[in-house]
PDB file of C-alpha atoms in Angstrom:
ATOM      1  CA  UNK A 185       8.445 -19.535   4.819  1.00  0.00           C
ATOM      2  CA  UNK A 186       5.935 -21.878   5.477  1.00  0.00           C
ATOM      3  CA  UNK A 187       3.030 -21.428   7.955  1.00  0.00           C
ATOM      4  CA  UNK A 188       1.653 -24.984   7.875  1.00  0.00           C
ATOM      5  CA  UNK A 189       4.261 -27.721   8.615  1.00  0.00           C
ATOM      6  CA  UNK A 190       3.629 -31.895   8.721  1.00  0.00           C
ATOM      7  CA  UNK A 191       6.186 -34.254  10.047  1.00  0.00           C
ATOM      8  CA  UNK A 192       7.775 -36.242   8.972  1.00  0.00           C
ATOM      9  CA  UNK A 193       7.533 -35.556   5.257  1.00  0.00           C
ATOM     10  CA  UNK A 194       8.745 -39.427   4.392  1.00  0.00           C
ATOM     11  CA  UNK A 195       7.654 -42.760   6.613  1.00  0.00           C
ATOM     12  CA  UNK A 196       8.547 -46.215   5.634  1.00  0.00           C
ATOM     13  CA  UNK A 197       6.761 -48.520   8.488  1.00  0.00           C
ATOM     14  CA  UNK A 198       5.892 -51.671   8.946  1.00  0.00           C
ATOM     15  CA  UNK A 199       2.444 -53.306   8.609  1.00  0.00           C
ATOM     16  CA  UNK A 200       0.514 -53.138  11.736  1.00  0.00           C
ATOM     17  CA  UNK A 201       2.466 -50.448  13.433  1.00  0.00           C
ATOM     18  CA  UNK A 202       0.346 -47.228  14.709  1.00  0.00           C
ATOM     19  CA  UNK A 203       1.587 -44.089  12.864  1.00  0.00           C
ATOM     20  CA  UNK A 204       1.080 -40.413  13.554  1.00  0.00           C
ATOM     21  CA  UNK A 205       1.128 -37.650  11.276  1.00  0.00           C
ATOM     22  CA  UNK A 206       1.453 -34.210  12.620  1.00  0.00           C
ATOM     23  CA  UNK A 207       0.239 -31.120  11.395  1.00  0.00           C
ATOM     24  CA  UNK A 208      -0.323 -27.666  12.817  1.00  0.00           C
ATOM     25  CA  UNK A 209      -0.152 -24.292  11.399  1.00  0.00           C
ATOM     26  CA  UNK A 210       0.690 -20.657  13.004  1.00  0.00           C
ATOM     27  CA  UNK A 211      -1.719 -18.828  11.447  1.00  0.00           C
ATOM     28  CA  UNK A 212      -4.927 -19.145  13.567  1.00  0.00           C
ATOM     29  CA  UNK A 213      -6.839 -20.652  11.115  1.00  0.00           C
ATOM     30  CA  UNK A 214     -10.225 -22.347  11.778  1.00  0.00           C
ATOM     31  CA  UNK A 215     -10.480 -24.779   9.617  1.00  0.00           C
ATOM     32  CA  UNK A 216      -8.057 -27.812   8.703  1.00  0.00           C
ATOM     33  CA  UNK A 217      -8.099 -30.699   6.647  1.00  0.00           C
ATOM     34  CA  UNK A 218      -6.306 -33.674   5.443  1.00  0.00           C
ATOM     35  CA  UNK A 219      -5.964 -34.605   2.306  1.00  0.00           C
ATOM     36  CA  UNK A 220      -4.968 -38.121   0.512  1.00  0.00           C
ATOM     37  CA  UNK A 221      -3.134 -38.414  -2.750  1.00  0.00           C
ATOM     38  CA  UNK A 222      -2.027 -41.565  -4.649  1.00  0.00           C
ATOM     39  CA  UNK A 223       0.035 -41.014  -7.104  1.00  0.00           C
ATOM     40  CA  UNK A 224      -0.829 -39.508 -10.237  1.00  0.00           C
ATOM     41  CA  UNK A 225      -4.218 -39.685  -9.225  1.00  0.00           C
ATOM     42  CA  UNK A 226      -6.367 -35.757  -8.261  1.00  0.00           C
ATOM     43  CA  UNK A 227      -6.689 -35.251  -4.083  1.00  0.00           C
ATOM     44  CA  UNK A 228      -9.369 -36.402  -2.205  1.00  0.00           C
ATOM     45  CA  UNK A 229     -10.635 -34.967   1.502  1.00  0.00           C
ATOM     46  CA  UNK A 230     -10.241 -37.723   4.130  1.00  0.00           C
ATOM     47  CA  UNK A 231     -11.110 -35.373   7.422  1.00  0.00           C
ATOM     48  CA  UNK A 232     -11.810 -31.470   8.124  1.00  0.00           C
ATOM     49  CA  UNK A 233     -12.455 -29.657  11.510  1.00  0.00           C
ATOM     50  CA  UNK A 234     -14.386 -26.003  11.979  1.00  0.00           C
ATOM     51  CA  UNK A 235     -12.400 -25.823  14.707  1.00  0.00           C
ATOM     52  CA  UNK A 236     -11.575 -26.964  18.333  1.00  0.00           C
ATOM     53  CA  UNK A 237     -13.230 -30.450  19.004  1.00  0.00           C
ATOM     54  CA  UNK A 238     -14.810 -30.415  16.158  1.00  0.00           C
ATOM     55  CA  UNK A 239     -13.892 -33.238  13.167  1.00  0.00           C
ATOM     56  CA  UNK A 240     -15.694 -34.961  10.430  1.00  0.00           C
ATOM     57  CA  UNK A 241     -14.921 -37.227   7.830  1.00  0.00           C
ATOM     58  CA  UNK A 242     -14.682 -36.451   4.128  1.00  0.00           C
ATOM     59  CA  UNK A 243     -15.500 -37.708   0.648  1.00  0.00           C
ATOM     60  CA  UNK A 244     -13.202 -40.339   0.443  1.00  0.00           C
ATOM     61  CA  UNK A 245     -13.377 -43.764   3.174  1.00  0.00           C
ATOM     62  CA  UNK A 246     -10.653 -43.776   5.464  1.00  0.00           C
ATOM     63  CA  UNK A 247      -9.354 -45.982   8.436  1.00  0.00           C
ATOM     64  CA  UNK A 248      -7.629 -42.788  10.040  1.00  0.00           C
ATOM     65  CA  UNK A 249      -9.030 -40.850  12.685  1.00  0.00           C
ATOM     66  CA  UNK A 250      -8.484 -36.948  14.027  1.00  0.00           C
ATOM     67  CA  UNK A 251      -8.303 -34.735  16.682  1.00  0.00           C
ATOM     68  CA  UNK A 252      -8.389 -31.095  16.661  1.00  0.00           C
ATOM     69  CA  UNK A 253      -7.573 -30.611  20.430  1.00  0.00           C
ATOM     70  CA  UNK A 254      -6.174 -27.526  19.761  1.00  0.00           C
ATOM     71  CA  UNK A 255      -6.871 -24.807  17.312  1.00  0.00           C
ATOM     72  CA  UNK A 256      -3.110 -25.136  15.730  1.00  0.00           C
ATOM     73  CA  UNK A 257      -2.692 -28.908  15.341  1.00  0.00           C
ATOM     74  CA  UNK A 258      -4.644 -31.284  13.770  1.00  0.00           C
ATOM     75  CA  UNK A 259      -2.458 -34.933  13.787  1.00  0.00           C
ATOM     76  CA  UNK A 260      -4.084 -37.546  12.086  1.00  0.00           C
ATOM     77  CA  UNK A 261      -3.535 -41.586  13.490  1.00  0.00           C
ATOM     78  CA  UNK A 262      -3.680 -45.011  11.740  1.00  0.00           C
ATOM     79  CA  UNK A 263      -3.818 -47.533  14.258  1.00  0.00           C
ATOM     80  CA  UNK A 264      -2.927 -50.264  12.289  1.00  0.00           C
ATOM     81  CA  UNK A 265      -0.936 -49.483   9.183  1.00  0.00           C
ATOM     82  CA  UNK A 266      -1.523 -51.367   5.958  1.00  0.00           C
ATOM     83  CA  UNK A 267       0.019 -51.343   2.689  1.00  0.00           C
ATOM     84  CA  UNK A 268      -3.318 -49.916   0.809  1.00  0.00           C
ATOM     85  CA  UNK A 269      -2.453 -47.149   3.104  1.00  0.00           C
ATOM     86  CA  UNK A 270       0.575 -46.133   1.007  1.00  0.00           C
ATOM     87  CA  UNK A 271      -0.159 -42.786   0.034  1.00  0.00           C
ATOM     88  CA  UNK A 272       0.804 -39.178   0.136  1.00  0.00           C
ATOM     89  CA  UNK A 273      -1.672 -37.463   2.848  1.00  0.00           C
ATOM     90  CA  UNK A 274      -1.628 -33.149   2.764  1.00  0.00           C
ATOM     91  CA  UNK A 275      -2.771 -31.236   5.353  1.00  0.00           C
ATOM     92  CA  UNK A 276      -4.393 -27.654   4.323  1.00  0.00           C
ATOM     93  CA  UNK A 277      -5.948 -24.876   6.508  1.00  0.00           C
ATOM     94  CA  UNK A 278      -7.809 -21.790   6.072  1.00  0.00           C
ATOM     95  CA  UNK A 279     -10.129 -19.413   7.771  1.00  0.00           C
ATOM     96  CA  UNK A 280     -13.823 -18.475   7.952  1.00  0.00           C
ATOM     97  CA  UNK A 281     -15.111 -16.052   4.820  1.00  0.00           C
ATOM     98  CA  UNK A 282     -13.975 -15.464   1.120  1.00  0.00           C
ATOM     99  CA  UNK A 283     -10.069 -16.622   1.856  1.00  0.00           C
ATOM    100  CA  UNK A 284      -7.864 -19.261   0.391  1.00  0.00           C
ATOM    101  CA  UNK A 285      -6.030 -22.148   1.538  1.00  0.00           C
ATOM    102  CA  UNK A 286      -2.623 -23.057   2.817  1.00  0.00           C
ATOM    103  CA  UNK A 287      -1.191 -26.627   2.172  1.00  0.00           C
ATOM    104  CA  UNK A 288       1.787 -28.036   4.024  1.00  0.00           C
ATOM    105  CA  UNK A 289       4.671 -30.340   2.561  1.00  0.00           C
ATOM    106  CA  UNK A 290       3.174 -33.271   2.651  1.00  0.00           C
ATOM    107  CA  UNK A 291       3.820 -36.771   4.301  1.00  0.00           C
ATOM    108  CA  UNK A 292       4.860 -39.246   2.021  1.00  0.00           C
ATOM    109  CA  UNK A 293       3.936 -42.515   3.432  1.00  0.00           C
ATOM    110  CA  UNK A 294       4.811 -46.168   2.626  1.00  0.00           C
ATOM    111  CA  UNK A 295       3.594 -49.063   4.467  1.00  0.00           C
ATOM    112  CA  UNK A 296       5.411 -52.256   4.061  1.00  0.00           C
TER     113      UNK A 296
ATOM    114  CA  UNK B   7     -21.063 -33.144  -5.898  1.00  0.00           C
ATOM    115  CA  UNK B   8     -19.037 -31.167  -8.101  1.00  0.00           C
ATOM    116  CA  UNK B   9     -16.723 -32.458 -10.566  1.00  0.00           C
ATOM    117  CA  UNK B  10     -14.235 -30.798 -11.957  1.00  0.00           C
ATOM    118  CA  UNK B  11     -12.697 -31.396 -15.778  1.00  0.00           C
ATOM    119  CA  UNK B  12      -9.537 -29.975 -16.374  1.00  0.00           C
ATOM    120  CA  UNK B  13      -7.398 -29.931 -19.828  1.00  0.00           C
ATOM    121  CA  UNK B  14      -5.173 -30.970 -21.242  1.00  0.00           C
ATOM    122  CA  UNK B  15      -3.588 -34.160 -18.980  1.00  0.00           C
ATOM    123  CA  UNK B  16      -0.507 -33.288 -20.178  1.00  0.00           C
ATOM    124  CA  UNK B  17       1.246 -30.824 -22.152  1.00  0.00           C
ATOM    125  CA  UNK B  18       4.897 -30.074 -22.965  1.00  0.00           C
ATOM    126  CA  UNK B  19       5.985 -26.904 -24.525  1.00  0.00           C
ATOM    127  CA  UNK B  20       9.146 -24.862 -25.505  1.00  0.00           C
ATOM    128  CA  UNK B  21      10.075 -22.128 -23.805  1.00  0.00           C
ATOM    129  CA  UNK B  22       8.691 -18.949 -24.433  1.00  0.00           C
ATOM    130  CA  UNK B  23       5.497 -20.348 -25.336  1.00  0.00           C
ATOM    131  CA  UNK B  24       2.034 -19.199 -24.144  1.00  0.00           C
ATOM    132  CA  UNK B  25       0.450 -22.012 -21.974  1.00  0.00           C
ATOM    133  CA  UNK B  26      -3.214 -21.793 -21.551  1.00  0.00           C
ATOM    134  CA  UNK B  27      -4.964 -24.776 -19.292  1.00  0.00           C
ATOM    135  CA  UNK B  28      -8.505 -24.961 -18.755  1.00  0.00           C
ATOM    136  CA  UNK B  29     -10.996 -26.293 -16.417  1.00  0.00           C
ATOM    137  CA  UNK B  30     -14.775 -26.554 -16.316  1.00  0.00           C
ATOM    138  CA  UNK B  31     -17.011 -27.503 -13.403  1.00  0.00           C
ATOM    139  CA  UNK B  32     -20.638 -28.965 -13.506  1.00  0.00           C
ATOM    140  CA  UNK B  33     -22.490 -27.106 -10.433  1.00  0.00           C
ATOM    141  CA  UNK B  34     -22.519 -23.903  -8.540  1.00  0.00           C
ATOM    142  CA  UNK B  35     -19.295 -22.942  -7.150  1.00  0.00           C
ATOM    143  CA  UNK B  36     -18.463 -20.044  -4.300  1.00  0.00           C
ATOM    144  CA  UNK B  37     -14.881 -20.220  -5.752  1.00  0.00           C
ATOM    145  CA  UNK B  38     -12.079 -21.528  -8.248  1.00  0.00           C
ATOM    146  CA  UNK B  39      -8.428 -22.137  -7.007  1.00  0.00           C
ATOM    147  CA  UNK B  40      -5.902 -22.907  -9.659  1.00  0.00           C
ATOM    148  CA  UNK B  41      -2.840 -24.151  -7.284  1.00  0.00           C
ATOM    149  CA  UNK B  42       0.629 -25.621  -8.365  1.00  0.00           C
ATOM    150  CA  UNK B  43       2.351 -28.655  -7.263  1.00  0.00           C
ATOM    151  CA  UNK B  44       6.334 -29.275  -7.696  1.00  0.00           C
ATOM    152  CA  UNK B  45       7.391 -32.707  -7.971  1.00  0.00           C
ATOM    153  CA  UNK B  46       7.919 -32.617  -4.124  1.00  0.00           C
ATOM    154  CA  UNK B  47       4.683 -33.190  -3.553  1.00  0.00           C
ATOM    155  CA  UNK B  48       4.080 -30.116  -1.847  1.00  0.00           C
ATOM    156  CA  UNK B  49       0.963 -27.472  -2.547  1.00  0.00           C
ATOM    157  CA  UNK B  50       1.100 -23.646  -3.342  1.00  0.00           C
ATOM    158  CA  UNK B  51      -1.920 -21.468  -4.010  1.00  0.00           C
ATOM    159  CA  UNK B  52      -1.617 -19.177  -7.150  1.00  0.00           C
ATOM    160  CA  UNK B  53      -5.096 -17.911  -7.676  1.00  0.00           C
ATOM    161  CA  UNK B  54      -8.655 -17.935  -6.071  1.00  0.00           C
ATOM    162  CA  UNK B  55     -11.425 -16.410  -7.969  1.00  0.00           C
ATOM    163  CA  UNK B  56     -15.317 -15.868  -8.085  1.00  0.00           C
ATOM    164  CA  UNK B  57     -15.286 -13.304 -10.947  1.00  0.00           C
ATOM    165  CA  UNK B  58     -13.518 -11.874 -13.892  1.00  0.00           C
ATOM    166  CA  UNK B  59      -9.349 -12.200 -13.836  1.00  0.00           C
ATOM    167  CA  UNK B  60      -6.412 -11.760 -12.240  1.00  0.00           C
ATOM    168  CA  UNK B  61      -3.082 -11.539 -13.183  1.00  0.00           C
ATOM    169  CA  UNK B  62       0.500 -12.275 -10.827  1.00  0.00           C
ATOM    170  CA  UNK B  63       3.797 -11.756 -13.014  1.00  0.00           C
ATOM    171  CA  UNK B  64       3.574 -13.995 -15.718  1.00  0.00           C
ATOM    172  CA  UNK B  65       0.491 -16.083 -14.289  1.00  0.00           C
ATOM    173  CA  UNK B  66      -3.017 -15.084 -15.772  1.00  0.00           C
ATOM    174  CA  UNK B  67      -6.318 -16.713 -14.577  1.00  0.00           C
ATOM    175  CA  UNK B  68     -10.039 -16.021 -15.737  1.00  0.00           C
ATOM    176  CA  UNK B  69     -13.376 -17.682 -14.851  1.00  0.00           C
ATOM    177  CA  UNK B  70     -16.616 -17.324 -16.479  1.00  0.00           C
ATOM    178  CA  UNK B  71     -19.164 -18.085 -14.037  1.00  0.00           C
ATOM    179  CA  UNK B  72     -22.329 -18.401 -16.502  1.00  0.00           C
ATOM    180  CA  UNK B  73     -20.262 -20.900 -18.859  1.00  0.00           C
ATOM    181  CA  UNK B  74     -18.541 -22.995 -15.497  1.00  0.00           C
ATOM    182  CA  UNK B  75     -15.292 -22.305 -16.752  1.00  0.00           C
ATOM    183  CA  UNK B  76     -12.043 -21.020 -15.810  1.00  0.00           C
ATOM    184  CA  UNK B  77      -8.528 -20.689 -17.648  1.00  0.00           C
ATOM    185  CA  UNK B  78      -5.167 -20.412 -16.172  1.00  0.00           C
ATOM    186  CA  UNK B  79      -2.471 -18.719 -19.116  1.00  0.00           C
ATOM    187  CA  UNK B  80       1.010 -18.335 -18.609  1.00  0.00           C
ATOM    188  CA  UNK B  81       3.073 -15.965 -20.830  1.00  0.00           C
ATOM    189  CA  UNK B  82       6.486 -16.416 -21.689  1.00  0.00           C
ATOM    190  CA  UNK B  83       6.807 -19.953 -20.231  1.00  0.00           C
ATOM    191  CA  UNK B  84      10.002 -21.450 -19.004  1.00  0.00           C
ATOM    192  CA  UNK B  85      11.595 -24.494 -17.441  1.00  0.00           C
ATOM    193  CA  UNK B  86      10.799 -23.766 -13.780  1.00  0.00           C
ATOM    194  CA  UNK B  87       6.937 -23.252 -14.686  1.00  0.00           C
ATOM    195  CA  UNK B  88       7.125 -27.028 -15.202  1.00  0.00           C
ATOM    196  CA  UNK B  89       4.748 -28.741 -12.525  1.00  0.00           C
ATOM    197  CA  UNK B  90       0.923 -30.130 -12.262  1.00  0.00           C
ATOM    198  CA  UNK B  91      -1.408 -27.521 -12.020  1.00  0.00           C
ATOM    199  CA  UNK B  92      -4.771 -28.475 -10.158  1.00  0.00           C
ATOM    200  CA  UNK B  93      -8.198 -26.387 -10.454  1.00  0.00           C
ATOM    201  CA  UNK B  94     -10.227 -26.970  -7.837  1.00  0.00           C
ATOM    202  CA  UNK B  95     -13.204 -25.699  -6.621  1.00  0.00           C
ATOM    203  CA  UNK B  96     -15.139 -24.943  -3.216  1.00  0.00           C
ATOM    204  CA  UNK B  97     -19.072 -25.207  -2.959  1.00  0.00           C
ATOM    205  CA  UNK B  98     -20.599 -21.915  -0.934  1.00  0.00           C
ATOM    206  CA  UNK B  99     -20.889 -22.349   2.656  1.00  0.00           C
ATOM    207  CA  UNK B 100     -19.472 -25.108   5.403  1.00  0.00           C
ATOM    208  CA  UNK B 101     -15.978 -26.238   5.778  1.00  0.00           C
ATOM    209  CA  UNK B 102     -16.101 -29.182   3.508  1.00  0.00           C
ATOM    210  CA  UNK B 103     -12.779 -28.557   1.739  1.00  0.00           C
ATOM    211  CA  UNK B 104     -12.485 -28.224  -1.936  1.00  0.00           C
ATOM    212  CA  UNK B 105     -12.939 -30.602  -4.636  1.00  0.00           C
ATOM    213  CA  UNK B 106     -10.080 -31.550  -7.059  1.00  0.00           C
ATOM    214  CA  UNK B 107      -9.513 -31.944 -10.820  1.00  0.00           C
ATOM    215  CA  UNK B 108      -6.996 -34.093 -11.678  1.00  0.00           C
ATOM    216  CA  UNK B 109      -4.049 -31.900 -12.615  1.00  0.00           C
ATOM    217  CA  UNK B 110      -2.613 -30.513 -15.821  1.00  0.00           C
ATOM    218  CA  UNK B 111       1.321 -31.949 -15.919  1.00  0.00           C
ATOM    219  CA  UNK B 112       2.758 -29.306 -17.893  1.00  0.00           C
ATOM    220  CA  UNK B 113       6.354 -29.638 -19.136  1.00  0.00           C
ATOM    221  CA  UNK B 114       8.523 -26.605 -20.300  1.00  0.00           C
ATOM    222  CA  UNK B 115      11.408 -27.605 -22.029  1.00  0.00           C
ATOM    223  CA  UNK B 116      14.331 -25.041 -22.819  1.00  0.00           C
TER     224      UNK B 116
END
């Protein structure tokens, strides 16, 4: 049973449309991230959070933004979609010390 | 930052066969994680190390941390082992996430 869950797990939208992806897990963890995955291709960090109002970007350049309002859900926004957004985008959490991670399903997304 | 090498790309095998893929890292790690992802897309954790080996049913992974180098076996492979396998690896402190090889697709065929 899975502790980490995104929605929706497949979006075709428009160019230009504003698009939410939700995440949140229900195992207290600390720390989340997103991560972005074209395909074929190894994942890269776009965002993480230590925890409540705390976010920061990641290795790879991205027009998304965050918000860790609360310490379960961590949604992640494009205001304006555009097809080089077409990707798959993971969301993972863990928690403070020597522990591992937990990845959700996955949002496949294609912008059109 | 780190990168992380993993081989082979690709490998197909027959079932029954002993699968070994390996990975190798260029800088100071405070952990490996070999995870496995189904053609779904989604993620699952098998392993994270810092030392020696560990072992889950039929899934065997070993890092040597003075060589930067880490190997994921599995014995008596079959059909549903088929997936990518991903090493990655987390630097020691802050939350910065992990850093990603590119995946082993491994293909079991019966």
């Amino acid at each position: 049973e899975a502790d980490i869950y995104q929605t929706p797990r497949y979006l075709v939208i428009g160019t230009g449309k504003k698009i939410t992806l939700e995440c949140s897990q229900t195992m207290g963890h600390d720390k989340m991230y997103w991560y972005q995955q074209d395909p074929g291709m190894e994942l890269h960090l776009i965002h993480y959070s230590y925890g409540v109002n705390s976010t920061e970007k990641g290795d790879l350049s991205s027009e998304s933004t965050v918000s860790r309002i609360r310490t379960e859900h961590f949604p992640l926004t494009l205001e304006s979609a555009r097809p080089s957004h077409t990707s798959q985008y993971l969301c993972a959490s863990s928690r403070t010390g020597n522990y591992g991670y937990t990845f959700g399903s996955g949002t496949r997304l294609t912008v059109v | 930052k780190n990168e992380v090498e993993q081989s082979p790309q690709n490998l197909t095998a027959q079932e029954g066969e002993f699968i070994t893929i390996n990975c190798s890292y260029s800088v100071g790690i405070s952990a490996l994680h070999w995870l496995q992802q189904h053609p779904g897309g989604g993620i699952v954790s098998l392993f994270m190390l810092s030392s020696g080996k560990k072992k889950h049913g039929r899934l065997i992974a070993t890092i040597n941390i003075q060589e930067k180098h880490s190997s994921l076996h599995i014995t008596a492979s079959h059909p549903r082992d088929s997936a990518v396998y991903i090493c990655a690896v987390e630097s020691g402190g802050g939350a910065d996430g992990l850093t990603f090889g590119k995946g082993t697709h491994l293909i079991i065929q019966p």
